[in-house]
PDB file of C-alpha atoms in Angstrom:
ATOM      1  CA  UNK A   1       9.851  14.701 -34.624  1.00 37.00           C
ATOM      2  CA  UNK A   2      11.565  12.109 -32.423  1.00 36.00           C
ATOM      3  CA  UNK A   3       9.901   9.220 -30.639  1.00 34.00           C
ATOM      4  CA  UNK A   4      10.356  10.978 -27.285  1.00 36.00           C
ATOM      5  CA  UNK A   5       8.682  14.127 -28.613  1.00 34.00           C
ATOM      6  CA  UNK A   6       5.733  12.174 -30.031  1.00 31.00           C
ATOM      7  CA  UNK A   7       5.259  10.372 -26.728  1.00 34.00           C
ATOM      8  CA  UNK A   8       5.489  13.324 -24.382  1.00 33.00           C
ATOM      9  CA  UNK A   9       1.783  14.150 -24.320  1.00 36.00           C
ATOM     10  CA  UNK A  10       0.997  10.660 -23.031  1.00 33.00           C
ATOM     11  CA  UNK A  11       3.097  11.120 -19.897  1.00 37.00           C
ATOM     12  CA  UNK A  12       3.280  14.805 -19.061  1.00 41.00           C
ATOM     13  CA  UNK A  13      -0.239  14.966 -17.679  1.00 41.00           C
ATOM     14  CA  UNK A  14       0.306  12.167 -15.177  1.00 46.00           C
ATOM     15  CA  UNK A  15       3.403  13.338 -13.366  1.00 38.00           C
ATOM     16  CA  UNK A  16       5.271  15.791 -15.548  1.00 39.00           C
ATOM     17  CA  UNK A  17       7.039  13.164 -17.602  1.00 33.00           C
ATOM     18  CA  UNK A  18       6.345   9.977 -15.762  1.00 38.00           C
ATOM     19  CA  UNK A  19       8.917   7.890 -17.522  1.00 30.00           C
ATOM     20  CA  UNK A  20       7.317   4.767 -18.961  1.00 27.00           C
ATOM     21  CA  UNK A  21       7.934   1.813 -16.715  1.00 31.00           C
ATOM     22  CA  UNK A  22       9.593  -0.772 -18.900  1.00 33.00           C
ATOM     23  CA  UNK A  23      11.123  -4.078 -17.843  1.00 34.00           C
ATOM     24  CA  UNK A  24      10.046  -3.350 -14.289  1.00 40.00           C
ATOM     25  CA  UNK A  25      11.864  -5.376 -11.647  1.00 41.00           C
ATOM     26  CA  UNK A  26       9.705  -6.965  -8.978  1.00 45.00           C
ATOM     27  CA  UNK A  27      10.926  -8.429  -5.692  1.00 47.00           C
ATOM     28  CA  UNK A  28       8.613  -9.831  -3.047  1.00 46.00           C
ATOM     29  CA  UNK A  29       9.002 -10.229   0.715  1.00 46.00           C
ATOM     30  CA  UNK A  30       6.230 -11.658   2.870  1.00 44.00           C
ATOM     31  CA  UNK A  31       5.972 -11.398   6.649  1.00 45.00           C
ATOM     32  CA  UNK A  32       3.282 -11.536   9.319  1.00 43.00           C
ATOM     33  CA  UNK A  33       2.445  -8.036  10.476  1.00 44.00           C
ATOM     34  CA  UNK A  34       0.401  -9.162  13.494  1.00 42.00           C
ATOM     35  CA  UNK A  35       0.753 -12.634  15.088  1.00 38.00           C
ATOM     36  CA  UNK A  36      -2.438 -12.397  17.166  1.00 35.00           C
ATOM     37  CA  UNK A  37      -5.912 -13.359  15.950  1.00 35.00           C
ATOM     38  CA  UNK A  38      -7.393 -15.565  13.253  1.00 36.00           C
ATOM     39  CA  UNK A  39      -5.206 -17.569  10.927  1.00 41.00           C
ATOM     40  CA  UNK A  40      -4.016 -15.792   7.821  1.00 46.00           C
ATOM     41  CA  UNK A  41      -1.830 -17.564   5.283  1.00 49.00           C
ATOM     42  CA  UNK A  42       0.965 -15.927   3.286  1.00 54.00           C
ATOM     43  CA  UNK A  43      -0.308 -17.671   0.148  1.00 67.00           C
ATOM     44  CA  UNK A  44      -3.143 -15.165  -0.086  1.00 68.00           C
ATOM     45  CA  UNK A  45      -0.713 -12.239  -0.005  1.00 66.00           C
ATOM     46  CA  UNK A  46       1.530 -13.883  -2.561  1.00 76.00           C
ATOM     47  CA  UNK A  47      -1.443 -14.522  -4.843  1.00 81.00           C
ATOM     48  CA  UNK A  48      -2.413 -10.860  -4.561  1.00 82.00           C
ATOM     49  CA  UNK A  49       1.128  -9.781  -5.376  1.00 83.00           C
ATOM     50  CA  UNK A  50       1.184 -12.110  -8.384  1.00 84.00           C
ATOM     51  CA  UNK A  51      -2.082 -10.598  -9.593  1.00 85.00           C
ATOM     52  CA  UNK A  52      -0.645  -7.092  -9.342  1.00 89.00           C
ATOM     53  CA  UNK A  53       2.575  -8.058 -11.103  1.00 86.00           C
ATOM     54  CA  UNK A  54       1.037 -10.011 -13.987  1.00 86.00           C
ATOM     55  CA  UNK A  55      -2.415  -8.564 -14.684  1.00 87.00           C
ATOM     56  CA  UNK A  56      -2.391  -5.925 -17.406  1.00 88.00           C
ATOM     57  CA  UNK A  57      -5.066  -3.349 -18.002  1.00 90.00           C
ATOM     58  CA  UNK A  58      -5.775  -0.085 -19.773  1.00 89.00           C
ATOM     59  CA  UNK A  59      -7.045   2.908 -17.829  1.00 90.00           C
ATOM     60  CA  UNK A  60      -8.726   5.927 -19.355  1.00 86.00           C
ATOM     61  CA  UNK A  61      -9.021   9.231 -17.548  1.00 82.00           C
ATOM     62  CA  UNK A  62      -9.682  12.929 -18.087  1.00 76.00           C
ATOM     63  CA  UNK A  63      -6.948  15.503 -17.645  1.00 70.00           C
ATOM     64  CA  UNK A  64      -9.456  18.329 -17.617  1.00 66.00           C
ATOM     65  CA  UNK A  65     -11.289  20.457 -20.155  1.00 64.00           C
ATOM     66  CA  UNK A  66      -9.628  22.062 -23.151  1.00 64.00           C
ATOM     67  CA  UNK A  67     -10.286  25.796 -22.806  1.00 63.00           C
ATOM     68  CA  UNK A  68     -10.185  26.202 -26.569  1.00 66.00           C
ATOM     69  CA  UNK A  69     -12.736  23.539 -27.487  1.00 69.00           C
ATOM     70  CA  UNK A  70     -14.635  22.928 -24.255  1.00 68.00           C
ATOM     71  CA  UNK A  71     -14.054  19.197 -24.745  1.00 70.00           C
ATOM     72  CA  UNK A  72     -12.535  16.854 -22.133  1.00 69.00           C
ATOM     73  CA  UNK A  73      -8.837  16.083 -22.578  1.00 72.00           C
ATOM     74  CA  UNK A  74      -8.829  12.289 -22.499  1.00 75.00           C
ATOM     75  CA  UNK A  75      -5.754  10.141 -21.969  1.00 79.00           C
ATOM     76  CA  UNK A  76      -5.068   6.395 -21.809  1.00 84.00           C
ATOM     77  CA  UNK A  77      -2.383   4.393 -19.985  1.00 87.00           C
ATOM     78  CA  UNK A  78      -1.593   0.681 -20.265  1.00 88.00           C
ATOM     79  CA  UNK A  79       0.499  -1.596 -18.067  1.00 90.00           C
ATOM     80  CA  UNK A  80       0.444  -4.152 -15.298  1.00 91.00           C
ATOM     81  CA  UNK A  81      -1.443  -3.178 -12.176  1.00 93.00           C
ATOM     82  CA  UNK A  82       1.859  -2.917 -10.313  1.00 93.00           C
ATOM     83  CA  UNK A  83       3.293  -0.594 -12.960  1.00 93.00           C
ATOM     84  CA  UNK A  84       0.192   1.579 -12.922  1.00 94.00           C
ATOM     85  CA  UNK A  85       0.226   1.745  -9.119  1.00 95.00           C
ATOM     86  CA  UNK A  86       3.875   2.812  -9.234  1.00 94.00           C
ATOM     87  CA  UNK A  87       3.121   5.505 -11.802  1.00 92.00           C
ATOM     88  CA  UNK A  88       0.140   6.670  -9.769  1.00 94.00           C
ATOM     89  CA  UNK A  89       2.254   6.942  -6.612  1.00 95.00           C
ATOM     90  CA  UNK A  90       4.822   9.134  -8.384  1.00 93.00           C
ATOM     91  CA  UNK A  91       2.054  11.133 -10.041  1.00 90.00           C
ATOM     92  CA  UNK A  92       0.390  11.676  -6.668  1.00 92.00           C
ATOM     93  CA  UNK A  93       3.518  13.173  -5.113  1.00 93.00           C
ATOM     94  CA  UNK A  94       3.142  15.826  -2.453  1.00 93.00           C
ATOM     95  CA  UNK A  95       5.552  17.997  -0.489  1.00 93.00           C
ATOM     96  CA  UNK A  96       4.739  18.305   3.207  1.00 91.00           C
ATOM     97  CA  UNK A  97       1.277  16.964   2.401  1.00 90.00           C
ATOM     98  CA  UNK A  98       0.549  19.534  -0.305  1.00 89.00           C
ATOM     99  CA  UNK A  99      -0.070  17.933  -3.740  1.00 89.00           C
ATOM    100  CA  UNK A 100       2.375  19.055  -6.400  1.00 88.00           C
ATOM    101  CA  UNK A 101      -0.216  18.790  -9.156  1.00 83.00           C
ATOM    102  CA  UNK A 102      -4.022  18.776  -9.256  1.00 78.00           C
ATOM    103  CA  UNK A 103      -3.898  17.054 -12.634  1.00 79.00           C
ATOM    104  CA  UNK A 104      -2.898  13.665 -11.213  1.00 85.00           C
ATOM    105  CA  UNK A 105      -6.281  13.043  -9.580  1.00 86.00           C
ATOM    106  CA  UNK A 106      -8.026  11.630 -12.651  1.00 87.00           C
ATOM    107  CA  UNK A 107      -5.250   9.136 -13.326  1.00 90.00           C
ATOM    108  CA  UNK A 108      -4.970   8.085  -9.674  1.00 93.00           C
ATOM    109  CA  UNK A 109      -8.737   7.545  -9.435  1.00 93.00           C
ATOM    110  CA  UNK A 110      -8.692   5.484 -12.641  1.00 93.00           C
ATOM    111  CA  UNK A 111      -5.934   3.236 -11.290  1.00 94.00           C
ATOM    112  CA  UNK A 112      -7.807   2.757  -8.010  1.00 95.00           C
ATOM    113  CA  UNK A 113     -10.948   1.855  -9.939  1.00 94.00           C
ATOM    114  CA  UNK A 114      -9.026  -0.790 -11.890  1.00 93.00           C
ATOM    115  CA  UNK A 115      -7.492  -2.409  -8.806  1.00 93.00           C
ATOM    116  CA  UNK A 116     -10.405  -2.287  -6.344  1.00 92.00           C
ATOM    117  CA  UNK A 117     -12.770  -4.819  -8.019  1.00 90.00           C
ATOM    118  CA  UNK A 118     -10.091  -7.526  -8.085  1.00 88.00           C
ATOM    119  CA  UNK A 119      -9.926  -7.960  -4.316  1.00 86.00           C
ATOM    120  CA  UNK A 120     -12.372  -8.493  -1.478  1.00 84.00           C
ATOM    121  CA  UNK A 121     -12.922  -6.141   1.430  1.00 88.00           C
ATOM    122  CA  UNK A 122     -10.116  -7.765   3.410  1.00 90.00           C
ATOM    123  CA  UNK A 123      -7.243  -6.516   1.282  1.00 92.00           C
ATOM    124  CA  UNK A 124      -5.411  -3.209   1.271  1.00 93.00           C
ATOM    125  CA  UNK A 125      -2.772  -2.150  -1.257  1.00 95.00           C
ATOM    126  CA  UNK A 126      -0.515   0.841  -0.561  1.00 96.00           C
ATOM    127  CA  UNK A 127       2.033   2.072  -3.122  1.00 97.00           C
ATOM    128  CA  UNK A 128       4.609   4.532  -1.763  1.00 97.00           C
ATOM    129  CA  UNK A 129       7.367   6.517  -3.463  1.00 96.00           C
ATOM    130  CA  UNK A 130       9.738   8.103  -0.930  1.00 96.00           C
ATOM    131  CA  UNK A 131      12.839   9.114  -2.901  1.00 95.00           C
ATOM    132  CA  UNK A 132      14.639  11.249  -0.325  1.00 94.00           C
ATOM    133  CA  UNK A 133      13.812  10.696   3.358  1.00 91.00           C
ATOM    134  CA  UNK A 134      13.375  14.038   5.055  1.00 88.00           C
ATOM    135  CA  UNK A 135      12.900  16.027   1.861  1.00 92.00           C
ATOM    136  CA  UNK A 136       9.144  16.176   2.378  1.00 93.00           C
ATOM    137  CA  UNK A 137       8.577  14.648  -1.080  1.00 95.00           C
ATOM    138  CA  UNK A 138       6.343  11.572  -0.903  1.00 96.00           C
ATOM    139  CA  UNK A 139       3.974   9.919  -3.356  1.00 95.00           C
ATOM    140  CA  UNK A 140       1.329   7.475  -2.179  1.00 96.00           C
ATOM    141  CA  UNK A 141      -1.770   5.675  -3.409  1.00 96.00           C
ATOM    142  CA  UNK A 142      -4.037   3.594  -1.163  1.00 96.00           C
ATOM    143  CA  UNK A 143      -6.562   1.052  -2.405  1.00 95.00           C
ATOM    144  CA  UNK A 144      -8.892  -0.789  -0.056  1.00 93.00           C
ATOM    145  CA  UNK A 145      -9.885  -0.372   3.599  1.00 93.00           C
ATOM    146  CA  UNK A 146      -7.585  -0.147   6.617  1.00 93.00           C
ATOM    147  CA  UNK A 147      -7.250  -3.453   8.502  1.00 90.00           C
ATOM    148  CA  UNK A 148      -9.583  -3.520  11.527  1.00 91.00           C
ATOM    149  CA  UNK A 149      -8.149  -3.401  15.028  1.00 89.00           C
ATOM    150  CA  UNK A 150      -7.465  -6.856  16.421  1.00 87.00           C
ATOM    151  CA  UNK A 151      -7.285  -8.599  13.062  1.00 88.00           C
ATOM    152  CA  UNK A 152      -4.360 -10.782  12.131  1.00 88.00           C
ATOM    153  CA  UNK A 153      -2.691  -9.012   9.252  1.00 89.00           C
ATOM    154  CA  UNK A 154      -0.251 -10.606   6.852  1.00 88.00           C
ATOM    155  CA  UNK A 155       1.836  -8.357   4.626  1.00 88.00           C
ATOM    156  CA  UNK A 156       3.715  -8.827   1.374  1.00 88.00           C
ATOM    157  CA  UNK A 157       5.979  -6.167  -0.109  1.00 88.00           C
ATOM    158  CA  UNK A 158       6.482  -5.685  -3.822  1.00 89.00           C
ATOM    159  CA  UNK A 159       9.296  -3.441  -5.107  1.00 91.00           C
ATOM    160  CA  UNK A 160       8.541  -1.828  -8.472  1.00 92.00           C
ATOM    161  CA  UNK A 161      10.563   0.359 -10.806  1.00 92.00           C
ATOM    162  CA  UNK A 162       9.403   3.959 -10.371  1.00 91.00           C
ATOM    163  CA  UNK A 163      10.565   5.020 -13.821  1.00 88.00           C
ATOM    164  CA  UNK A 164      12.794   7.648 -12.211  1.00 89.00           C
ATOM    165  CA  UNK A 165      16.607   7.823 -12.503  1.00 90.00           C
ATOM    166  CA  UNK A 166      18.430   5.697  -9.941  1.00 93.00           C
ATOM    167  CA  UNK A 167      20.490   7.745  -7.485  1.00 95.00           C
ATOM    168  CA  UNK A 168      21.566   5.395  -4.729  1.00 95.00           C
ATOM    169  CA  UNK A 169      24.853   4.216  -6.277  1.00 96.00           C
ATOM    170  CA  UNK A 170      25.864   7.777  -7.126  1.00 97.00           C
ATOM    171  CA  UNK A 171      24.894   8.909  -3.635  1.00 97.00           C
ATOM    172  CA  UNK A 172      27.011   6.152  -2.099  1.00 98.00           C
ATOM    173  CA  UNK A 173      29.962   7.160  -4.267  1.00 98.00           C
ATOM    174  CA  UNK A 174      29.530  10.755  -3.105  1.00 98.00           C
ATOM    175  CA  UNK A 175      29.209   9.889   0.589  1.00 98.00           C
ATOM    176  CA  UNK A 176      32.914  10.472   1.245  1.00 97.00           C
ATOM    177  CA  UNK A 177      32.187  14.147   0.581  1.00 97.00           C
ATOM    178  CA  UNK A 178      29.708  14.383   3.438  1.00 98.00           C
ATOM    179  CA  UNK A 179      25.974  14.807   3.830  1.00 98.00           C
ATOM    180  CA  UNK A 180      25.906  17.769   1.475  1.00 98.00           C
ATOM    181  CA  UNK A 181      27.356  15.846  -1.448  1.00 98.00           C
ATOM    182  CA  UNK A 182      24.912  12.974  -0.910  1.00 98.00           C
ATOM    183  CA  UNK A 183      21.988  15.394  -0.831  1.00 98.00           C
ATOM    184  CA  UNK A 184      23.250  17.254  -3.920  1.00 98.00           C
ATOM    185  CA  UNK A 185      23.499  14.095  -6.019  1.00 97.00           C
ATOM    186  CA  UNK A 186      20.182  12.637  -4.884  1.00 97.00           C
ATOM    187  CA  UNK A 187      18.261  15.905  -5.263  1.00 97.00           C
ATOM    188  CA  UNK A 188      19.654  16.514  -8.743  1.00 96.00           C
ATOM    189  CA  UNK A 189      18.588  13.054  -9.922  1.00 95.00           C
ATOM    190  CA  UNK A 190      15.136  13.506  -8.416  1.00 95.00           C
ATOM    191  CA  UNK A 191      14.527  16.886 -10.042  1.00 95.00           C
ATOM    192  CA  UNK A 192      15.913  15.660 -13.371  1.00 93.00           C
ATOM    193  CA  UNK A 193      13.522  12.713 -13.182  1.00 92.00           C
ATOM    194  CA  UNK A 194      10.491  14.893 -12.523  1.00 92.00           C
ATOM    195  CA  UNK A 195      11.527  17.537 -15.068  1.00 93.00           C
ATOM    196  CA  UNK A 196      13.839  15.950 -17.690  1.00 90.00           C
ATOM    197  CA  UNK A 197      15.367  18.994 -19.454  1.00 90.00           C
ATOM    198  CA  UNK A 198      14.747  17.935 -23.054  1.00 89.00           C
ATOM    199  CA  UNK A 199      11.239  16.628 -22.476  1.00 88.00           C
ATOM    200  CA  UNK A 200      10.372  19.656 -20.390  1.00 91.00           C
ATOM    201  CA  UNK A 201      11.392  21.967 -23.220  1.00 91.00           C
ATOM    202  CA  UNK A 202       9.265  19.926 -25.644  1.00 88.00           C
ATOM    203  CA  UNK A 203       6.244  20.163 -23.337  1.00 86.00           C
ATOM    204  CA  UNK A 204       6.649  23.899 -22.807  1.00 89.00           C
ATOM    205  CA  UNK A 205       6.719  24.403 -26.573  1.00 86.00           C
ATOM    206  CA  UNK A 206       3.854  21.975 -27.167  1.00 74.00           C
ATOM    207  CA  UNK A 207       0.137  22.034 -26.525  1.00 66.00           C
ATOM    208  CA  UNK A 208      -1.406  24.365 -23.993  1.00 69.00           C
ATOM    209  CA  UNK A 209      -2.471  21.541 -21.663  1.00 72.00           C
ATOM    210  CA  UNK A 210       1.030  20.065 -21.412  1.00 75.00           C
ATOM    211  CA  UNK A 211       2.605  23.472 -20.799  1.00 83.00           C
ATOM    212  CA  UNK A 212       0.102  24.342 -18.072  1.00 82.00           C
ATOM    213  CA  UNK A 213       0.639  21.035 -16.252  1.00 82.00           C
ATOM    214  CA  UNK A 214       4.424  21.404 -16.326  1.00 88.00           C
ATOM    215  CA  UNK A 215       4.445  25.022 -15.224  1.00 89.00           C
ATOM    216  CA  UNK A 216       1.955  24.516 -12.407  1.00 88.00           C
ATOM    217  CA  UNK A 217       3.701  21.478 -10.990  1.00 89.00           C
ATOM    218  CA  UNK A 218       7.078  23.192 -11.169  1.00 94.00           C
ATOM    219  CA  UNK A 219       5.659  26.342  -9.573  1.00 93.00           C
ATOM    220  CA  UNK A 220       4.221  24.277  -6.719  1.00 92.00           C
ATOM    221  CA  UNK A 221       7.548  22.617  -5.957  1.00 94.00           C
ATOM    222  CA  UNK A 222       9.474  25.845  -6.429  1.00 94.00           C
ATOM    223  CA  UNK A 223       7.247  27.631  -3.927  1.00 93.00           C
ATOM    224  CA  UNK A 224       7.440  24.852  -1.341  1.00 92.00           C
ATOM    225  CA  UNK A 225      11.219  24.563  -1.430  1.00 95.00           C
ATOM    226  CA  UNK A 226      11.914  28.287  -1.724  1.00 94.00           C
ATOM    227  CA  UNK A 227      13.454  28.235  -5.196  1.00 95.00           C
ATOM    228  CA  UNK A 228      13.161  31.540  -7.056  1.00 92.00           C
ATOM    229  CA  UNK A 229      14.105  30.722 -10.662  1.00 94.00           C
ATOM    230  CA  UNK A 230      11.246  30.131 -13.124  1.00 94.00           C
ATOM    231  CA  UNK A 231      11.200  28.523 -16.554  1.00 95.00           C
ATOM    232  CA  UNK A 232      11.380  32.021 -18.013  1.00 93.00           C
ATOM    233  CA  UNK A 233      15.106  31.880 -17.236  1.00 95.00           C
ATOM    234  CA  UNK A 234      15.436  28.555 -19.067  1.00 94.00           C
ATOM    235  CA  UNK A 235      14.795  24.944 -18.109  1.00 95.00           C
ATOM    236  CA  UNK A 236      18.332  24.158 -16.914  1.00 96.00           C
ATOM    237  CA  UNK A 237      18.716  27.235 -14.672  1.00 97.00           C
ATOM    238  CA  UNK A 238      15.264  26.665 -13.197  1.00 97.00           C
ATOM    239  CA  UNK A 239      15.735  22.962 -12.460  1.00 97.00           C
ATOM    240  CA  UNK A 240      19.257  23.553 -11.141  1.00 97.00           C
ATOM    241  CA  UNK A 241      17.976  26.151  -8.685  1.00 98.00           C
ATOM    242  CA  UNK A 242      15.175  23.821  -7.580  1.00 98.00           C
ATOM    243  CA  UNK A 243      17.640  20.946  -7.085  1.00 98.00           C
ATOM    244  CA  UNK A 244      19.830  23.178  -4.898  1.00 98.00           C
ATOM    245  CA  UNK A 245      16.822  24.100  -2.756  1.00 97.00           C
ATOM    246  CA  UNK A 246      15.760  20.457  -2.405  1.00 97.00           C
ATOM    247  CA  UNK A 247      19.336  19.461  -1.543  1.00 97.00           C
ATOM    248  CA  UNK A 248      19.653  22.106   1.170  1.00 97.00           C
ATOM    249  CA  UNK A 249      16.575  20.841   2.964  1.00 96.00           C
ATOM    250  CA  UNK A 250      17.517  17.195   2.457  1.00 97.00           C
ATOM    251  CA  UNK A 251      21.039  17.754   3.800  1.00 97.00           C
ATOM    252  CA  UNK A 252      19.694  19.148   7.071  1.00 96.00           C
ATOM    253  CA  UNK A 253      17.372  16.177   7.413  1.00 95.00           C
ATOM    254  CA  UNK A 254      20.138  13.680   6.627  1.00 97.00           C
ATOM    255  CA  UNK A 255      22.326  15.190   9.343  1.00 97.00           C
ATOM    256  CA  UNK A 256      19.546  14.744  11.911  1.00 96.00           C
ATOM    257  CA  UNK A 257      18.407  11.293  10.837  1.00 96.00           C
ATOM    258  CA  UNK A 258      21.562   9.371   9.989  1.00 97.00           C
ATOM    259  CA  UNK A 259      24.797   8.744  11.860  1.00 97.00           C
ATOM    260  CA  UNK A 260      26.936   8.818   8.712  1.00 98.00           C
ATOM    261  CA  UNK A 261      26.693  10.182   5.156  1.00 98.00           C
ATOM    262  CA  UNK A 262      26.893   6.615   3.874  1.00 98.00           C
ATOM    263  CA  UNK A 263      23.839   5.628   5.905  1.00 98.00           C
ATOM    264  CA  UNK A 264      22.042   8.616   4.403  1.00 98.00           C
ATOM    265  CA  UNK A 265      23.042   7.518   0.899  1.00 98.00           C
ATOM    266  CA  UNK A 266      21.700   4.026   1.535  1.00 97.00           C
ATOM    267  CA  UNK A 267      18.270   5.521   2.283  1.00 97.00           C
ATOM    268  CA  UNK A 268      17.918   7.062  -1.188  1.00 97.00           C
ATOM    269  CA  UNK A 269      15.138   5.340  -3.162  1.00 95.00           C
ATOM    270  CA  UNK A 270      14.439   7.452  -6.230  1.00 94.00           C
ATOM    271  CA  UNK A 271      14.105   4.459  -8.551  1.00 93.00           C
ATOM    272  CA  UNK A 272      11.781   2.279  -6.480  1.00 94.00           C
ATOM    273  CA  UNK A 273       8.139   2.305  -5.444  1.00 95.00           C
ATOM    274  CA  UNK A 274       7.210   0.018  -2.556  1.00 94.00           C
ATOM    275  CA  UNK A 275       3.837  -1.699  -2.877  1.00 94.00           C
ATOM    276  CA  UNK A 276       2.614  -3.248   0.382  1.00 92.00           C
ATOM    277  CA  UNK A 277      -0.256  -5.741   0.283  1.00 91.00           C
ATOM    278  CA  UNK A 278      -2.070  -6.392   3.573  1.00 91.00           C
ATOM    279  CA  UNK A 279      -4.681  -9.112   3.969  1.00 90.00           C
ATOM    280  CA  UNK A 280      -6.696 -10.213   6.971  1.00 90.00           C
ATOM    281  CA  UNK A 281      -9.478 -12.611   7.932  1.00 80.00           C
TER     282      UNK A 281
END
């Protein structure tokens, strides 16, 4: 059995093959979000960002109960807080506000529980994965309270590797072919990232828990986007049909939102999760 096959059960439950975030790239931008009110220094935001980027932890969570044994299915993830927030955002993906998988909740709650005690009640952290603007697919995790009205809020933005295949360069290269080509390329990369063909086949042949998670998440997305092909027809036909459905919706949105196909391509963010830290006095 290959290394990928041995490792599949550790990622399938979180987000149907959340790819392990390795060598994550962090970039930080700080800016005042509200110039009125008490003094807030950017150093506090930067310190929070540094904590997220450098602090490592291990989170344990339950996937559910094994129907065969009646015992909880327990999983463990390890990484920096920023990496775990990025994974949680992708895991918590929804389409038009409808979650794509109920199995992400335990992991997301465990990540929140790890981050919350490190900050006071004047800090909010929001991790957002928005791969294709207008596709309806968004992943988000919020930790901490919303800043009160009238407070001076300072914000720092941390960009983290999502673990998904990058699509922006390919989308830019395809932009000469119009909005449809941009949407096709970006949707295909997104679907392949959520359901990598080889790993999906391994999961479907593996344990009952992994197979259920994969099938239910795929069924949720298939239903939302109007794709008709199931895994019974094979992984490649099913994911190809889903990618076409996602692309059709995304193309229509691109045409409404962006003046040119190139501008649409520049909006593609499959490979990045944006973590925004807000602090206030």
